[in-house]
């Protein structure tokens, strides 16, 4: 039997928060270089670091959280027939399934420790 949601998607979803933090660190570093090393930077170097900082801030804002990625994966597999069979609203079903995925992922991480 083939899984509904790929285990690889669950793995990459669990890393979404770390990717957002990485973009934020890059943005802070780029802006810090511009502020601290402004005298040593050429005009092109300054523009480069400002561009990197702005792009990193945009990517930080656009990177979804782990819970959002889980919700998107579940919503992709959810049909109106599934919701009617359970008898709850779509949001209730998505929240329940997201909680179950999170529980499975967290249980596996605790077992490794």
Tab-separated table of N, CA and C in Angstrom:
chain	number	residue	atom	x	y	z
A	1	UNK	N	0.839	-1.172	0.000
A	1	UNK	CA	0.000	0.000	0.000
A	1	UNK	C	0.890	1.244	0.000
A	2	UNK	N	0.579	2.170	-0.852
A	2	UNK	CA	1.364	3.396	-0.995
A	2	UNK	C	0.866	4.452	-0.006
A	3	UNK	N	1.799	5.147	0.670
A	3	UNK	CA	1.356	6.180	1.619
A	3	UNK	C	0.691	7.344	0.902
A	4	UNK	N	-0.278	7.963	1.588
A	4	UNK	CA	-0.980	9.109	1.013
A	4	UNK	C	-0.041	10.298	0.915
A	5	UNK	N	0.715	10.525	1.977
A	5	UNK	CA	1.671	11.632	2.011
A	5	UNK	C	3.070	11.039	2.046
A	6	UNK	N	3.907	11.478	1.135
A	6	UNK	CA	5.257	10.955	1.041
A	6	UNK	C	6.041	11.241	2.316
A	7	UNK	N	6.751	10.252	2.827
A	7	UNK	CA	7.604	10.489	3.997
A	7	UNK	C	8.661	11.565	3.749
A	8	UNK	N	9.085	11.706	2.511
A	8	UNK	CA	10.058	12.762	2.193
A	8	UNK	C	9.451	14.144	2.383
A	9	UNK	N	8.186	14.298	2.046
A	9	UNK	CA	7.528	15.580	2.262
A	9	UNK	C	7.446	15.904	3.750
A	10	UNK	N	7.183	14.893	4.551
A	10	UNK	CA	7.136	15.105	5.995
A	10	UNK	C	8.516	15.508	6.507
A	11	UNK	N	9.561	14.872	5.993
A	11	UNK	CA	10.926	15.227	6.391
A	11	UNK	C	11.243	16.680	6.036
A	12	UNK	N	10.976	17.064	4.791
A	12	UNK	CA	11.284	18.427	4.373
A	12	UNK	C	10.399	19.450	5.080
A	13	UNK	N	9.183	19.061	5.415
A	13	UNK	CA	8.305	19.961	6.167
A	13	UNK	C	8.867	20.214	7.557
A	14	UNK	N	9.459	19.198	8.151
A	14	UNK	CA	10.027	19.369	9.485
A	14	UNK	C	11.244	20.293	9.479
A	15	UNK	N	11.817	20.525	8.327
A	15	UNK	CA	12.986	21.409	8.197
A	15	UNK	C	12.614	22.832	7.782
A	16	UNK	N	11.347	23.105	7.572
A	16	UNK	CA	10.916	24.416	7.084
A	16	UNK	C	11.273	25.541	8.053
A	17	UNK	N	11.103	25.308	9.351
A	17	UNK	CA	11.444	26.338	10.331
A	17	UNK	C	12.932	26.661	10.303
A	18	UNK	N	13.760	25.633	10.137
A	18	UNK	CA	15.209	25.853	10.091
A	18	UNK	C	15.604	26.665	8.854
A	19	UNK	N	14.940	26.432	7.745
A	19	UNK	CA	15.232	27.193	6.524
A	19	UNK	C	14.867	28.662	6.724
A	20	UNK	N	13.737	28.928	7.357
A	20	UNK	CA	13.347	30.304	7.648
A	20	UNK	C	14.353	31.008	8.539
A	21	UNK	N	14.857	30.301	9.550
A	21	UNK	CA	15.868	30.869	10.442
A	21	UNK	C	17.164	31.130	9.683
A	22	UNK	N	17.536	30.232	8.787
A	22	UNK	CA	18.744	30.422	7.987
A	22	UNK	C	18.648	31.687	7.139
A	23	UNK	N	17.510	31.896	6.483
A	23	UNK	CA	17.329	33.118	5.686
A	23	UNK	C	17.427	34.368	6.557
A	24	UNK	N	16.884	34.298	7.765
A	24	UNK	CA	16.944	35.438	8.679
A	24	UNK	C	18.385	35.731	9.095
A	25	UNK	N	19.158	34.701	9.372
A	25	UNK	CA	20.564	34.879	9.746
A	25	UNK	C	21.349	35.502	8.599
A	26	UNK	N	21.096	35.045	7.385
A	26	UNK	CA	21.776	35.609	6.215
A	26	UNK	C	21.427	37.088	6.061
A	27	UNK	N	20.155	37.433	6.265
A	27	UNK	CA	19.731	38.832	6.146
A	27	UNK	C	20.426	39.703	7.179
A	28	UNK	N	20.453	39.248	8.424
A	28	UNK	CA	21.094	40.023	9.491
A	28	UNK	C	22.581	40.177	9.206
A	29	UNK	N	23.227	39.109	8.756
A	29	UNK	CA	24.665	39.182	8.449
A	29	UNK	C	24.934	40.153	7.307
A	30	UNK	N	24.117	40.121	6.272
A	30	UNK	CA	24.327	41.009	5.121
A	30	UNK	C	24.153	42.470	5.526
A	31	UNK	N	23.123	42.751	6.321
A	31	UNK	CA	22.918	44.137	6.759
A	31	UNK	C	24.012	44.576	7.726
A	32	UNK	N	24.503	43.661	8.558
A	32	UNK	CA	25.588	43.989	9.488
A	32	UNK	C	26.868	44.319	8.727
A	33	UNK	N	27.142	43.575	7.683
A	33	UNK	CA	28.328	43.857	6.860
A	33	UNK	C	28.211	45.235	6.232
A	34	UNK	N	27.021	45.586	5.794
A	34	UNK	CA	26.821	46.911	5.187
A	34	UNK	C	27.012	48.023	6.217
A	35	UNK	N	26.530	47.824	7.433
A	35	UNK	CA	26.638	48.864	8.458
A	35	UNK	C	28.042	48.974	9.043
A	36	UNK	N	28.641	47.850	9.355
A	36	UNK	CA	29.944	47.857	10.011
A	36	UNK	C	31.065	48.138	9.019
A	37	UNK	N	31.004	47.501	7.856
A	37	UNK	CA	32.090	47.632	6.896
A	37	UNK	C	31.792	48.571	5.754
A	38	UNK	N	30.949	49.576	5.992
A	38	UNK	CA	30.548	50.475	4.911
A	38	UNK	C	31.734	51.196	4.286
A	39	UNK	N	32.713	51.612	5.087
A	39	UNK	CA	33.863	52.333	4.560
A	39	UNK	C	34.732	51.461	3.660
A	40	UNK	N	34.783	50.180	3.971
A	40	UNK	CA	35.649	49.269	3.211
A	40	UNK	C	34.977	48.711	1.959
A	41	UNK	N	33.669	48.834	1.857
A	41	UNK	CA	32.950	48.280	0.716
A	41	UNK	C	32.944	49.253	-0.453
A	42	UNK	N	33.042	48.694	-1.632
A	42	UNK	CA	32.860	49.517	-2.823
A	42	UNK	C	31.366	49.722	-3.024
A	43	UNK	N	31.016	50.584	-3.962
A	43	UNK	CA	29.603	50.827	-4.230
A	43	UNK	C	28.908	49.547	-4.685
A	44	UNK	N	29.589	48.753	-5.524
A	44	UNK	CA	29.000	47.492	-5.995
A	44	UNK	C	28.878	46.475	-4.863
A	45	UNK	N	29.858	46.438	-3.974
A	45	UNK	CA	29.803	45.526	-2.838
A	45	UNK	C	28.663	45.878	-1.901
A	46	UNK	N	28.465	47.176	-1.673
A	46	UNK	CA	27.363	47.629	-0.829
A	46	UNK	C	26.030	47.219	-1.433
A	47	UNK	N	25.875	47.432	-2.736
A	47	UNK	CA	24.632	47.053	-3.415
A	47	UNK	C	24.406	45.542	-3.337
A	48	UNK	N	25.484	44.776	-3.457
A	48	UNK	CA	25.384	43.319	-3.398
A	48	UNK	C	24.851	42.862	-2.038
A	49	UNK	N	25.445	43.381	-0.967
A	49	UNK	CA	25.015	42.957	0.368
A	49	UNK	C	23.618	43.463	0.714
A	50	UNK	N	23.270	44.639	0.267
A	50	UNK	CA	21.904	45.132	0.478
A	50	UNK	C	20.915	44.237	-0.266
A	51	UNK	N	21.258	43.863	-1.496
A	51	UNK	CA	20.387	42.978	-2.284
A	51	UNK	C	20.225	41.622	-1.612
A	52	UNK	N	21.334	41.063	-1.133
A	52	UNK	CA	21.277	39.776	-0.441
A	52	UNK	C	20.398	39.891	0.797
A	53	UNK	N	20.555	40.972	1.542
A	53	UNK	CA	19.741	41.180	2.747
A	53	UNK	C	18.265	41.286	2.437
A	54	UNK	N	17.923	42.061	1.415
A	54	UNK	CA	16.513	42.245	1.048
A	54	UNK	C	15.900	40.931	0.560
A	55	UNK	N	16.629	40.216	-0.282
A	55	UNK	CA	16.127	38.929	-0.786
A	55	UNK	C	15.958	37.940	0.366
A	56	UNK	N	16.887	37.934	1.306
A	56	UNK	CA	16.783	37.025	2.452
A	56	UNK	C	15.596	37.365	3.337
A	57	UNK	N	15.327	38.647	3.531
A	57	UNK	CA	14.165	39.044	4.318
A	57	UNK	C	12.886	38.586	3.629
A	58	UNK	N	12.820	38.764	2.321
A	58	UNK	CA	11.633	38.331	1.570
A	58	UNK	C	11.461	36.814	1.683
A	59	UNK	N	12.552	36.066	1.546
A	59	UNK	CA	12.467	34.610	1.659
A	59	UNK	C	12.088	34.176	3.070
A	60	UNK	N	12.547	34.925	4.081
A	60	UNK	CA	12.161	34.621	5.458
A	60	UNK	C	10.660	34.759	5.629
A	61	UNK	N	10.108	35.816	5.084
A	61	UNK	CA	8.673	36.047	5.202
A	61	UNK	C	7.876	35.000	4.424
A	62	UNK	N	8.371	34.594	3.270
A	62	UNK	CA	7.638	33.663	2.412
A	62	UNK	C	7.801	32.191	2.796
A	63	UNK	N	8.793	31.864	3.632
A	63	UNK	CA	9.011	30.480	4.027
A	63	UNK	C	7.930	30.066	5.025
A	64	UNK	N	7.161	29.035	4.693
A	64	UNK	CA	6.081	28.618	5.599
A	64	UNK	C	6.640	27.900	6.832
A	65	UNK	N	5.856	27.896	7.885
A	65	UNK	CA	6.237	27.148	9.077
A	65	UNK	C	5.976	25.660	8.837
A	66	UNK	N	6.497	24.849	9.721
A	66	UNK	CA	6.290	23.405	9.603
A	66	UNK	C	4.805	23.067	9.643
A	67	UNK	N	4.072	23.696	10.537
A	67	UNK	CA	2.637	23.421	10.643
A	67	UNK	C	1.897	23.818	9.367
A	68	UNK	N	2.298	24.925	8.749
A	68	UNK	CA	1.666	25.343	7.501
A	68	UNK	C	1.923	24.336	6.393
A	69	UNK	N	3.144	23.808	6.327
A	69	UNK	CA	3.464	22.806	5.300
A	69	UNK	C	2.636	21.546	5.521
A	70	UNK	N	2.515	21.105	6.788
A	70	UNK	CA	1.678	19.941	7.081
A	70	UNK	C	0.242	20.187	6.647
A	71	UNK	N	-0.271	21.364	6.952
A	71	UNK	CA	-1.643	21.700	6.587
A	71	UNK	C	-1.822	21.683	5.078
A	72	UNK	N	-0.847	22.209	4.359
A	72	UNK	CA	-0.917	22.226	2.893
A	72	UNK	C	-0.908	20.804	2.334
A	73	UNK	N	-0.089	19.920	2.919
A	73	UNK	CA	-0.029	18.540	2.440
A	73	UNK	C	-1.359	17.831	2.666
A	74	UNK	N	-1.937	18.031	3.847
A	74	UNK	CA	-3.206	17.376	4.165
A	74	UNK	C	-4.319	17.944	3.298
A	75	UNK	N	-4.346	19.252	3.137
A	75	UNK	CA	-5.402	19.881	2.335
A	75	UNK	C	-5.354	19.395	0.891
A	76	UNK	N	-4.163	19.081	0.417
A	76	UNK	CA	-4.006	18.575	-0.943
A	76	UNK	C	-4.682	17.216	-1.114
A	77	UNK	N	-4.695	16.399	-0.056
A	77	UNK	CA	-5.279	15.054	-0.123
A	77	UNK	C	-6.730	15.015	0.338
A	78	UNK	N	-7.231	16.099	0.888
A	78	UNK	CA	-8.567	16.134	1.466
A	78	UNK	C	-9.618	16.379	0.381
A	79	UNK	N	-10.662	15.588	0.404
A	79	UNK	CA	-11.764	15.781	-0.536
A	79	UNK	C	-13.049	16.029	0.251
A	80	UNK	N	-14.056	16.521	-0.417
A	80	UNK	CA	-15.329	16.765	0.265
A	80	UNK	C	-15.946	15.455	0.752
A	81	UNK	N	-15.712	14.358	0.041
A	81	UNK	CA	-16.215	13.055	0.487
A	81	UNK	C	-15.582	12.652	1.816
A	82	UNK	N	-14.278	12.910	1.959
A	82	UNK	CA	-13.593	12.585	3.220
A	82	UNK	C	-14.180	13.380	4.379
A	83	UNK	N	-14.431	14.651	4.162
A	83	UNK	CA	-14.973	15.508	5.213
A	83	UNK	C	-16.375	15.052	5.599
A	84	UNK	N	-17.204	14.732	4.612
A	84	UNK	CA	-18.569	14.289	4.905
A	84	UNK	C	-18.574	12.946	5.626
A	85	UNK	N	-17.620	12.073	5.294
A	85	UNK	CA	-17.553	10.770	5.944
A	85	UNK	C	-17.212	10.918	7.418
A	86	UNK	N	-16.371	11.864	7.752
A	86	UNK	CA	-15.980	12.076	9.144
A	86	UNK	C	-17.037	12.889	9.879
A	87	UNK	N	-17.695	13.802	9.170
A	87	UNK	CA	-18.763	14.581	9.773
A	87	UNK	C	-18.297	15.831	10.486
A	88	UNK	N	-17.118	16.305	10.189
A	88	UNK	CA	-16.602	17.529	10.788
A	88	UNK	C	-16.307	18.526	9.681
A	89	UNK	N	-15.942	19.728	10.077
A	89	UNK	CA	-15.568	20.720	9.073
A	89	UNK	C	-14.178	20.398	8.537
A	90	UNK	N	-13.863	20.951	7.398
A	90	UNK	CA	-12.553	20.730	6.783
A	90	UNK	C	-11.417	21.164	7.687
A	91	UNK	N	-11.584	22.276	8.371
A	91	UNK	CA	-10.534	22.780	9.267
A	91	UNK	C	-10.299	21.816	10.419
A	92	UNK	N	-11.372	21.240	10.981
A	92	UNK	CA	-11.235	20.265	12.070
A	92	UNK	C	-10.452	19.045	11.605
A	93	UNK	N	-10.748	18.572	10.429
A	93	UNK	CA	-10.058	17.399	9.884
A	93	UNK	C	-8.589	17.714	9.653
A	94	UNK	N	-8.304	18.864	9.057
A	94	UNK	CA	-6.911	19.247	8.794
A	94	UNK	C	-6.154	19.390	10.106
A	95	UNK	N	-6.762	20.027	11.100
A	95	UNK	CA	-6.109	20.182	12.402
A	95	UNK	C	-5.821	18.827	13.040
A	96	UNK	N	-6.783	17.915	12.956
A	96	UNK	CA	-6.597	16.586	13.539
A	96	UNK	C	-5.449	15.847	12.849
A	97	UNK	N	-5.456	15.839	11.527
A	97	UNK	CA	-4.418	15.111	10.794
A	97	UNK	C	-3.059	15.763	11.007
A	98	UNK	N	-3.006	17.085	11.043
A	98	UNK	CA	-1.747	17.787	11.305
A	98	UNK	C	-1.213	17.432	12.690
A	99	UNK	N	-2.086	17.374	13.669
A	99	UNK	CA	-1.666	16.982	15.016
A	99	UNK	C	-1.120	15.557	15.033
A	100	UNK	N	-1.758	14.667	14.289
A	100	UNK	CA	-1.297	13.283	14.242
A	100	UNK	C	0.076	13.173	13.578
A	101	UNK	N	0.287	13.907	12.491
A	101	UNK	CA	1.601	13.906	11.827
A	101	UNK	C	2.654	14.449	12.774
A	102	UNK	N	2.339	15.544	13.444
A	102	UNK	CA	3.275	16.158	14.379
A	102	UNK	C	3.602	15.193	15.516
A	103	UNK	N	2.601	14.468	15.999
A	103	UNK	CA	2.806	13.509	17.078
A	103	UNK	C	3.742	12.389	16.625
A	104	UNK	N	3.551	11.890	15.413
A	104	UNK	CA	4.403	10.815	14.887
A	104	UNK	C	5.836	11.309	14.734
A	105	UNK	N	6.005	12.509	14.178
A	105	UNK	CA	7.349	13.054	13.977
A	105	UNK	C	8.036	13.283	15.317
A	106	UNK	N	7.344	13.853	16.287
A	106	UNK	CA	7.939	14.119	17.592
A	106	UNK	C	8.245	12.839	18.356
A	107	UNK	N	7.402	11.813	18.233
A	107	UNK	CA	7.672	10.534	18.898
A	107	UNK	C	8.932	9.899	18.340
A	108	UNK	N	9.140	9.986	17.028
A	108	UNK	CA	10.340	9.425	16.427
A	108	UNK	C	11.585	10.165	16.892
A	109	UNK	N	11.496	11.503	17.028
A	109	UNK	CA	12.649	12.274	17.481
A	109	UNK	C	12.963	11.973	18.940
A	110	UNK	N	11.950	11.739	19.782
A	110	UNK	CA	12.187	11.408	21.174
A	110	UNK	C	12.789	10.016	21.324
A	111	UNK	N	12.413	9.085	20.457
A	111	UNK	CA	12.960	7.727	20.516
A	111	UNK	C	14.430	7.705	20.140
A	112	UNK	N	14.884	8.640	19.300
A	112	UNK	CA	16.288	8.695	18.891
A	112	UNK	C	17.182	9.173	20.017
A	113	UNK	N	16.628	9.949	20.948
A	113	UNK	CA	17.448	10.531	22.026
A	113	UNK	C	17.758	9.543	23.111
